[in-house]
Amino acid sequence: MNLIKNTAFALSSLFIATSTFAADSVLMEDSINQRLQPDASTHFSHTMTLDSAKLVTSVGVVTDWWQKRPTEIRVYENNNGEKGRLLGSKQYLNYLKNVCGDDFKSVCKYPENPTARLTAPVNATVDSIIVEVDGLLSAANGYTIIDSLQLLTNDRVVPSDSINAIQSVLDNEEVQQIVGSDGYVIDISSAISFNDGLHYIYTLKYQIIDSPAKNCVTVKVNYNDFAGVDQKVSEVIATYSCN
């Protein structure tokens, strides 16, 4: 069939659009302003609670620019005040210089960019989590400085992941039946469902050969941001004229 006739154009257009989007947005931030003197028996623990369940893609620990940094972050689901399942963790055993500035991607330098942010991946829809912070990058400094904790979400489509999701739309048998053997794709646009934060929403605009009419199919695709996962499950949720 001719469904993928213009797919290369659609994919390249989507890649350009998504690769220019901003990165993380801060859902909430708790001020800590605390010195942590870690040892083998103690660690910093803090509970963060949103007003409703939202997609959290990572947790940020805003900390000192130099070596008064923690070395490990762990994020747990809050289960009635107790640690539930582990949602994500990350170790920082080496000094990283490009984690400072307003964008937390600039070179760390005092006094220009004195604050750093270390992140741990989460990728879960939650309303409350427990964050644990441990370790000290340089024992000679004696303590870690934790300025604040942030819940972050990335409300933009990851280009490589988007391409995998588009393929599942094109492979969907119901989509192929709707478009038919004389249809071809003229545009694919994308968004993320914020009702649950777990799905891509794709609008596939197509046209029948020798017909001026343009029609659209809206497809929901399961969202998964873990590297190496390329299986996507798609579901048609609407069909309509989109001239």
PDB file of C-alpha atoms in Angstrom, residues 13-237:
ATOM      1  CA  SER A  13      10.009  17.120   9.982  1.00  0.00           C
ATOM      2  CA  LEU A  14       9.206  15.658  13.388  1.00  0.00           C
ATOM      3  CA  PHE A  15      12.881  15.204  14.238  1.00  0.00           C
ATOM      4  CA  ILE A  16      13.650  18.849  13.509  1.00  0.00           C
ATOM      5  CA  ALA A  17      10.700  20.023  15.583  1.00  0.00           C
ATOM      6  CA  THR A  18      11.364  17.872  18.641  1.00  0.00           C
ATOM      7  CA  SER A  19      15.111  18.365  18.718  1.00  0.00           C
ATOM      8  CA  THR A  20      14.644  22.109  19.186  1.00  0.00           C
ATOM      9  CA  PHE A  21      12.299  21.826  22.189  1.00  0.00           C
ATOM     10  CA  ALA A  22      13.395  22.812  25.695  1.00  0.00           C
ATOM     11  CA  ALA A  23      14.331  20.113  28.155  1.00  0.00           C
ATOM     12  CA  ASP A  24      13.106  19.686  31.728  1.00  0.00           C
ATOM     13  CA  SER A  25      10.355  21.687  33.391  1.00  0.00           C
ATOM     14  CA  VAL A  26      10.181  21.969  37.187  1.00  0.00           C
ATOM     15  CA  LEU A  27       6.918  20.552  38.581  1.00  0.00           C
ATOM     16  CA  MET A  28       7.774  21.558  42.143  1.00  0.00           C
ATOM     17  CA  GLU A  29      10.792  22.502  44.237  1.00  0.00           C
ATOM     18  CA  ASP A  30      11.366  22.111  47.970  1.00  0.00           C
ATOM     19  CA  SER A  31      13.949  24.372  49.583  1.00  0.00           C
ATOM     20  CA  ILE A  32      16.353  22.418  51.802  1.00  0.00           C
ATOM     21  CA  ASN A  33      19.341  24.697  52.568  1.00  0.00           C
ATOM     22  CA  GLN A  34      21.040  22.031  54.597  1.00  0.00           C
ATOM     23  CA  ARG A  35      24.542  20.745  55.190  1.00  0.00           C
ATOM     24  CA  LEU A  36      24.694  16.970  55.132  1.00  0.00           C
ATOM     25  CA  GLN A  37      27.523  15.199  56.907  1.00  0.00           C
ATOM     26  CA  PRO A  38      27.144  11.680  55.551  1.00  0.00           C
ATOM     27  CA  ASP A  39      28.507   8.555  57.153  1.00  0.00           C
ATOM     28  CA  ALA A  40      27.887   4.839  56.838  1.00  0.00           C
ATOM     29  CA  SER A  41      24.829   4.871  59.124  1.00  0.00           C
ATOM     30  CA  THR A  42      22.955   8.030  58.135  1.00  0.00           C
ATOM     31  CA  HIS A  43      21.521   9.522  54.975  1.00  0.00           C
ATOM     32  CA  PHE A  44      19.340  12.453  53.987  1.00  0.00           C
ATOM     33  CA  SER A  45      15.684  11.621  53.316  1.00  0.00           C
ATOM     34  CA  HIS A  46      12.903  13.942  52.183  1.00  0.00           C
ATOM     35  CA  THR A  47       9.302  13.415  51.039  1.00  0.00           C
ATOM     36  CA  MET A  48       7.908  15.438  48.129  1.00  0.00           C
ATOM     37  CA  THR A  49       4.165  15.510  47.422  1.00  0.00           C
ATOM     38  CA  LEU A  50       2.333  16.939  44.402  1.00  0.00           C
ATOM     39  CA  ASP A  51      -1.289  18.125  44.429  1.00  0.00           C
ATOM     40  CA  SER A  52      -2.149  15.312  41.985  1.00  0.00           C
ATOM     41  CA  ALA A  53      -0.416  12.467  40.173  1.00  0.00           C
ATOM     42  CA  LYS A  54       1.850  13.718  37.379  1.00  0.00           C
ATOM     43  CA  LEU A  55       4.538  12.323  35.112  1.00  0.00           C
ATOM     44  CA  VAL A  56       7.900  12.791  36.847  1.00  0.00           C
ATOM     45  CA  THR A  57      10.804  12.018  34.555  1.00  0.00           C
ATOM     46  CA  SER A  58      13.601  12.802  37.019  1.00  0.00           C
ATOM     47  CA  VAL A  59      14.470  14.237  40.417  1.00  0.00           C
ATOM     48  CA  GLY A  60      17.023  17.014  40.674  1.00  0.00           C
ATOM     49  CA  VAL A  61      19.291  17.676  43.641  1.00  0.00           C
ATOM     50  CA  VAL A  62      20.447  21.300  43.547  1.00  0.00           C
ATOM     51  CA  THR A  63      23.784  21.378  45.277  1.00  0.00           C
ATOM     52  CA  ASP A  64      27.203  23.014  45.648  1.00  0.00           C
ATOM     53  CA  TRP A  65      29.156  23.849  42.510  1.00  0.00           C
ATOM     54  CA  TRP A  66      32.430  22.260  43.641  1.00  0.00           C
ATOM     55  CA  GLN A  67      33.055  18.985  45.466  1.00  0.00           C
ATOM     56  CA  LYS A  68      30.593  19.368  48.320  1.00  0.00           C
ATOM     57  CA  ARG A  69      28.269  17.193  46.268  1.00  0.00           C
ATOM     58  CA  PRO A  70      26.464  13.967  47.121  1.00  0.00           C
ATOM     59  CA  THR A  71      27.444  10.804  45.292  1.00  0.00           C
ATOM     60  CA  GLU A  72      24.154   8.921  45.203  1.00  0.00           C
ATOM     61  CA  ILE A  73      20.455   9.709  44.725  1.00  0.00           C
ATOM     62  CA  ARG A  74      17.651   7.184  45.245  1.00  0.00           C
ATOM     63  CA  VAL A  75      13.973   7.810  44.567  1.00  0.00           C
ATOM     64  CA  TYR A  76      11.167   5.682  46.031  1.00  0.00           C
ATOM     65  CA  GLU A  77       7.416   5.689  45.713  1.00  0.00           C
ATOM     66  CA  ASN A  78       5.849   7.016  48.916  1.00  0.00           C
ATOM     67  CA  ASN A  79       3.670   4.255  50.351  1.00  0.00           C
ATOM     68  CA  ASN A  80       1.808   5.822  53.295  1.00  0.00           C
ATOM     69  CA  GLY A  81       4.967   7.410  54.614  1.00  0.00           C
ATOM     70  CA  GLU A  82       7.141   4.358  53.957  1.00  0.00           C
ATOM     71  CA  LYS A  83       9.491   3.622  51.083  1.00  0.00           C
ATOM     72  CA  GLY A  84       7.730   1.667  48.350  1.00  0.00           C
ATOM     73  CA  ARG A  85       9.186   0.517  45.049  1.00  0.00           C
ATOM     74  CA  LEU A  86      12.462   2.005  43.874  1.00  0.00           C
ATOM     75  CA  LEU A  87      11.645   4.366  40.985  1.00  0.00           C
ATOM     76  CA  GLY A  88      15.190   5.335  40.066  1.00  0.00           C
ATOM     77  CA  SER A  89      18.717   5.911  41.288  1.00  0.00           C
ATOM     78  CA  LYS A  90      22.008   7.303  40.110  1.00  0.00           C
ATOM     79  CA  GLN A  91      25.583   7.557  41.377  1.00  0.00           C
ATOM     80  CA  TYR A  92      27.906  10.514  40.820  1.00  0.00           C
ATOM     81  CA  LEU A  93      31.373   9.306  41.690  1.00  0.00           C
ATOM     82  CA  ASN A  94      33.308  11.825  39.571  1.00  0.00           C
ATOM     83  CA  TYR A  95      33.337  15.591  39.307  1.00  0.00           C
ATOM     84  CA  LEU A  96      31.219  16.888  36.414  1.00  0.00           C
ATOM     85  CA  LYS A  97      31.856  20.447  35.320  1.00  0.00           C
ATOM     86  CA  ASN A  98      28.912  21.050  32.963  1.00  0.00           C
ATOM     87  CA  VAL A  99      26.030  20.827  35.453  1.00  0.00           C
ATOM     88  CA  CYS A 100      25.776  24.466  36.582  1.00  0.00           C
ATOM     89  CA  GLY A 101      24.185  27.765  35.561  1.00  0.00           C
ATOM     90  CA  ASP A 102      20.560  28.707  34.927  1.00  0.00           C
ATOM     91  CA  ASP A 103      20.193  25.766  32.540  1.00  0.00           C
ATOM     92  CA  PHE A 104      22.288  23.407  34.700  1.00  0.00           C
ATOM     93  CA  LYS A 105      24.278  22.562  31.582  1.00  0.00           C
ATOM     94  CA  SER A 106      26.935  25.288  31.820  1.00  0.00           C
ATOM     95  CA  VAL A 107      30.490  25.088  33.127  1.00  0.00           C
ATOM     96  CA  CYS A 108      30.679  25.286  36.920  1.00  0.00           C
ATOM     97  CA  LYS A 109      32.637  28.332  38.026  1.00  0.00           C
ATOM     98  CA  TYR A 110      32.529  30.565  41.066  1.00  0.00           C
ATOM     99  CA  PRO A 111      31.021  33.154  41.301  1.00  0.00           C
ATOM    100  CA  GLU A 112      29.436  33.066  37.804  1.00  0.00           C
ATOM    101  CA  ASN A 113      27.804  29.624  38.026  1.00  0.00           C
ATOM    102  CA  PRO A 114      28.003  28.527  41.676  1.00  0.00           C
ATOM    103  CA  THR A 115      25.082  26.061  41.766  1.00  0.00           C
ATOM    104  CA  ALA A 116      24.917  22.571  40.271  1.00  0.00           C
ATOM    105  CA  ARG A 117      22.116  20.068  39.724  1.00  0.00           C
ATOM    106  CA  LEU A 118      22.446  16.302  39.796  1.00  0.00           C
ATOM    107  CA  THR A 119      19.515  14.220  38.560  1.00  0.00           C
ATOM    108  CA  ALA A 120      18.206  10.693  38.980  1.00  0.00           C
ATOM    109  CA  PRO A 121      15.784   9.213  36.400  1.00  0.00           C
ATOM    110  CA  VAL A 122      12.245   8.355  37.521  1.00  0.00           C
ATOM    111  CA  ASN A 123       9.844   8.099  34.519  1.00  0.00           C
ATOM    112  CA  ALA A 124       6.718   7.388  36.573  1.00  0.00           C
ATOM    113  CA  THR A 125       3.339   8.983  37.172  1.00  0.00           C
ATOM    114  CA  VAL A 126       3.201   9.621  40.917  1.00  0.00           C
ATOM    115  CA  ASP A 127       1.833  12.062  43.470  1.00  0.00           C
ATOM    116  CA  SER A 128       4.386  11.516  46.239  1.00  0.00           C
ATOM    117  CA  ILE A 129       7.947  10.241  46.441  1.00  0.00           C
ATOM    118  CA  ILE A 130      10.725   9.799  48.968  1.00  0.00           C
ATOM    119  CA  VAL A 131      14.181  11.056  47.954  1.00  0.00           C
ATOM    120  CA  GLU A 132      17.313   9.742  49.639  1.00  0.00           C
ATOM    121  CA  VAL A 133      20.704  11.414  49.180  1.00  0.00           C
ATOM    122  CA  ASP A 134      24.005   9.911  50.289  1.00  0.00           C
ATOM    123  CA  GLY A 135      27.737  10.337  50.052  1.00  0.00           C
ATOM    124  CA  LEU A 136      30.244  13.132  49.609  1.00  0.00           C
ATOM    125  CA  LEU A 137      32.387  13.593  46.519  1.00  0.00           C
ATOM    126  CA  SER A 138      35.357  14.938  48.471  1.00  0.00           C
ATOM    127  CA  ALA A 139      35.766  13.687  52.031  1.00  0.00           C
ATOM    128  CA  ALA A 140      38.194  16.519  52.723  1.00  0.00           C
ATOM    129  CA  ASN A 141      35.351  19.031  52.390  1.00  0.00           C
ATOM    130  CA  GLY A 142      33.510  17.431  55.302  1.00  0.00           C
ATOM    131  CA  TYR A 143      29.930  18.017  54.207  1.00  0.00           C
ATOM    132  CA  THR A 144      27.513  18.112  51.279  1.00  0.00           C
ATOM    133  CA  ILE A 145      25.395  21.191  50.608  1.00  0.00           C
ATOM    134  CA  ILE A 146      21.815  20.533  49.453  1.00  0.00           C
ATOM    135  CA  ASP A 147      20.094  23.731  48.343  1.00  0.00           C
ATOM    136  CA  SER A 148      16.829  22.195  47.124  1.00  0.00           C
ATOM    137  CA  LEU A 149      15.121  19.185  45.577  1.00  0.00           C
ATOM    138  CA  GLN A 150      13.171  19.384  42.324  1.00  0.00           C
ATOM    139  CA  LEU A 151      10.609  17.172  40.645  1.00  0.00           C
ATOM    140  CA  LEU A 152      11.196  17.448  36.901  1.00  0.00           C
ATOM    141  CA  THR A 153       9.167  16.494  33.869  1.00  0.00           C
ATOM    142  CA  ASN A 154      10.182  16.425  30.247  1.00  0.00           C
ATOM    143  CA  ASP A 155       7.042  17.316  28.327  1.00  0.00           C
ATOM    144  CA  ARG A 156       8.717  17.000  24.955  1.00  0.00           C
ATOM    145  CA  VAL A 157       8.965  14.038  22.636  1.00  0.00           C
ATOM    146  CA  VAL A 158      12.352  12.345  22.420  1.00  0.00           C
ATOM    147  CA  PRO A 159      13.167  12.237  18.671  1.00  0.00           C
ATOM    148  CA  SER A 160      14.526   8.686  18.477  1.00  0.00           C
ATOM    149  CA  ASP A 161      11.693   7.354  20.624  1.00  0.00           C
ATOM    150  CA  SER A 162       9.173   9.270  18.521  1.00  0.00           C
ATOM    151  CA  ILE A 163      10.348   7.541  15.370  1.00  0.00           C
ATOM    152  CA  ASN A 164       9.748   4.135  16.951  1.00  0.00           C
ATOM    153  CA  ALA A 165       6.282   5.280  18.000  1.00  0.00           C
ATOM    154  CA  ILE A 166       5.487   6.577  14.499  1.00  0.00           C
ATOM    155  CA  GLN A 167       6.401   3.193  13.065  1.00  0.00           C
ATOM    156  CA  SER A 168       3.823   1.563  15.323  1.00  0.00           C
ATOM    157  CA  VAL A 169       1.204   4.006  13.968  1.00  0.00           C
ATOM    158  CA  LEU A 170       2.095   3.139  10.362  1.00  0.00           C
ATOM    159  CA  ASP A 171       2.057  -0.581  11.178  1.00  0.00           C
ATOM    160  CA  ASN A 172      -1.330  -0.439  12.912  1.00  0.00           C
ATOM    161  CA  GLU A 173      -3.744  -2.605  10.888  1.00  0.00           C
ATOM    162  CA  GLU A 174      -6.751  -0.428  11.709  1.00  0.00           C
ATOM    163  CA  VAL A 175      -4.885   2.667  10.468  1.00  0.00           C
ATOM    164  CA  GLN A 176      -3.994   0.855   7.265  1.00  0.00           C
ATOM    165  CA  GLN A 177      -7.627  -0.147   6.721  1.00  0.00           C
ATOM    166  CA  ILE A 178      -8.842   3.428   7.336  1.00  0.00           C
ATOM    167  CA  VAL A 179      -6.336   5.010   4.968  1.00  0.00           C
ATOM    168  CA  GLY A 180      -6.682   2.303   2.359  1.00  0.00           C
ATOM    169  CA  SER A 181      -4.412   1.293  -0.486  1.00  0.00           C
ATOM    170  CA  ASP A 182      -4.854   4.641  -2.299  1.00  0.00           C
ATOM    171  CA  GLY A 183      -3.935   6.819   0.675  1.00  0.00           C
ATOM    172  CA  TYR A 184      -0.615   8.444   1.452  1.00  0.00           C
ATOM    173  CA  VAL A 185       0.716  10.315   4.485  1.00  0.00           C
ATOM    174  CA  ILE A 186       1.193  14.056   4.059  1.00  0.00           C
ATOM    175  CA  ASP A 187       1.907  14.999   7.687  1.00  0.00           C
ATOM    176  CA  ILE A 188       2.367  13.516  11.155  1.00  0.00           C
ATOM    177  CA  SER A 189       2.178  15.702  14.263  1.00  0.00           C
ATOM    178  CA  SER A 190       2.677  14.685  17.867  1.00  0.00           C
ATOM    179  CA  ALA A 191       1.880  15.601  21.445  1.00  0.00           C
ATOM    180  CA  ILE A 192       1.955  13.894  24.833  1.00  0.00           C
ATOM    181  CA  SER A 193      -1.210  13.031  26.720  1.00  0.00           C
ATOM    182  CA  PHE A 194      -1.184  14.967  29.983  1.00  0.00           C
ATOM    183  CA  ASN A 195      -4.247  13.113  31.255  1.00  0.00           C
ATOM    184  CA  ASP A 196      -1.974  10.309  32.316  1.00  0.00           C
ATOM    185  CA  GLY A 197       1.437  11.391  30.990  1.00  0.00           C
ATOM    186  CA  LEU A 198       2.001   7.915  29.593  1.00  0.00           C
ATOM    187  CA  HIS A 199       1.063   8.214  25.933  1.00  0.00           C
ATOM    188  CA  TYR A 200       2.028   9.919  22.726  1.00  0.00           C
ATOM    189  CA  ILE A 201      -0.879  11.311  20.738  1.00  0.00           C
ATOM    190  CA  TYR A 202      -0.199  11.259  16.983  1.00  0.00           C
ATOM    191  CA  THR A 203      -2.332  12.908  14.316  1.00  0.00           C
ATOM    192  CA  LEU A 204      -1.724  11.317  10.932  1.00  0.00           C
ATOM    193  CA  LYS A 205      -3.008  13.463   8.044  1.00  0.00           C
ATOM    194  CA  TYR A 206      -3.521  11.575   4.802  1.00  0.00           C
ATOM    195  CA  GLN A 207      -4.927  12.142   1.343  1.00  0.00           C
ATOM    196  CA  ILE A 208      -6.438   9.786  -1.205  1.00  0.00           C
ATOM    197  CA  ILE A 209      -4.780   9.863  -4.621  1.00  0.00           C
ATOM    198  CA  ASP A 210      -6.634  12.184  -7.056  1.00  0.00           C
ATOM    199  CA  SER A 211      -8.803  13.558  -4.230  1.00  0.00           C
ATOM    200  CA  PRO A 212      -8.425  17.066  -2.723  1.00  0.00           C
ATOM    201  CA  ALA A 213      -9.879  15.960   0.619  1.00  0.00           C
ATOM    202  CA  LYS A 214      -7.531  15.592   3.594  1.00  0.00           C
ATOM    203  CA  ASN A 215      -8.460  13.314   6.456  1.00  0.00           C
ATOM    204  CA  CYS A 216      -6.935  12.669   9.874  1.00  0.00           C
ATOM    205  CA  VAL A 217      -6.507   9.687  12.155  1.00  0.00           C
ATOM    206  CA  THR A 218      -5.595  10.285  15.802  1.00  0.00           C
ATOM    207  CA  VAL A 219      -3.675   7.448  17.420  1.00  0.00           C
ATOM    208  CA  LYS A 220      -2.612   6.924  21.024  1.00  0.00           C
ATOM    209  CA  VAL A 221       0.725   5.171  21.531  1.00  0.00           C
ATOM    210  CA  ASN A 222       2.036   3.763  24.797  1.00  0.00           C
ATOM    211  CA  TYR A 223       4.940   5.924  25.976  1.00  0.00           C
ATOM    212  CA  ASN A 224       8.186   4.417  27.208  1.00  0.00           C
ATOM    213  CA  ASP A 225      11.344   6.447  27.581  1.00  0.00           C
ATOM    214  CA  PHE A 226      13.748   3.673  28.539  1.00  0.00           C
ATOM    215  CA  ALA A 227      16.662   3.197  26.170  1.00  0.00           C
ATOM    216  CA  GLY A 228      16.505   0.137  23.980  1.00  0.00           C
ATOM    217  CA  VAL A 229      12.727  -0.283  24.093  1.00  0.00           C
ATOM    218  CA  ASP A 230      11.342  -0.143  20.570  1.00  0.00           C
ATOM    219  CA  GLN A 231       8.024  -1.957  20.913  1.00  0.00           C
ATOM    220  CA  LYS A 232       5.075   0.454  20.854  1.00  0.00           C
ATOM    221  CA  VAL A 233       1.377  -0.356  21.160  1.00  0.00           C
ATOM    222  CA  SER A 234      -0.954   1.977  19.255  1.00  0.00           C
ATOM    223  CA  GLU A 235      -4.719   2.525  19.392  1.00  0.00           C
ATOM    224  CA  VAL A 236      -6.916   4.543  17.032  1.00  0.00           C
ATOM    225  CA  ILE A 237      -9.010   7.009  19.064  1.00  0.00           C
TER     226      ILE A 237
END
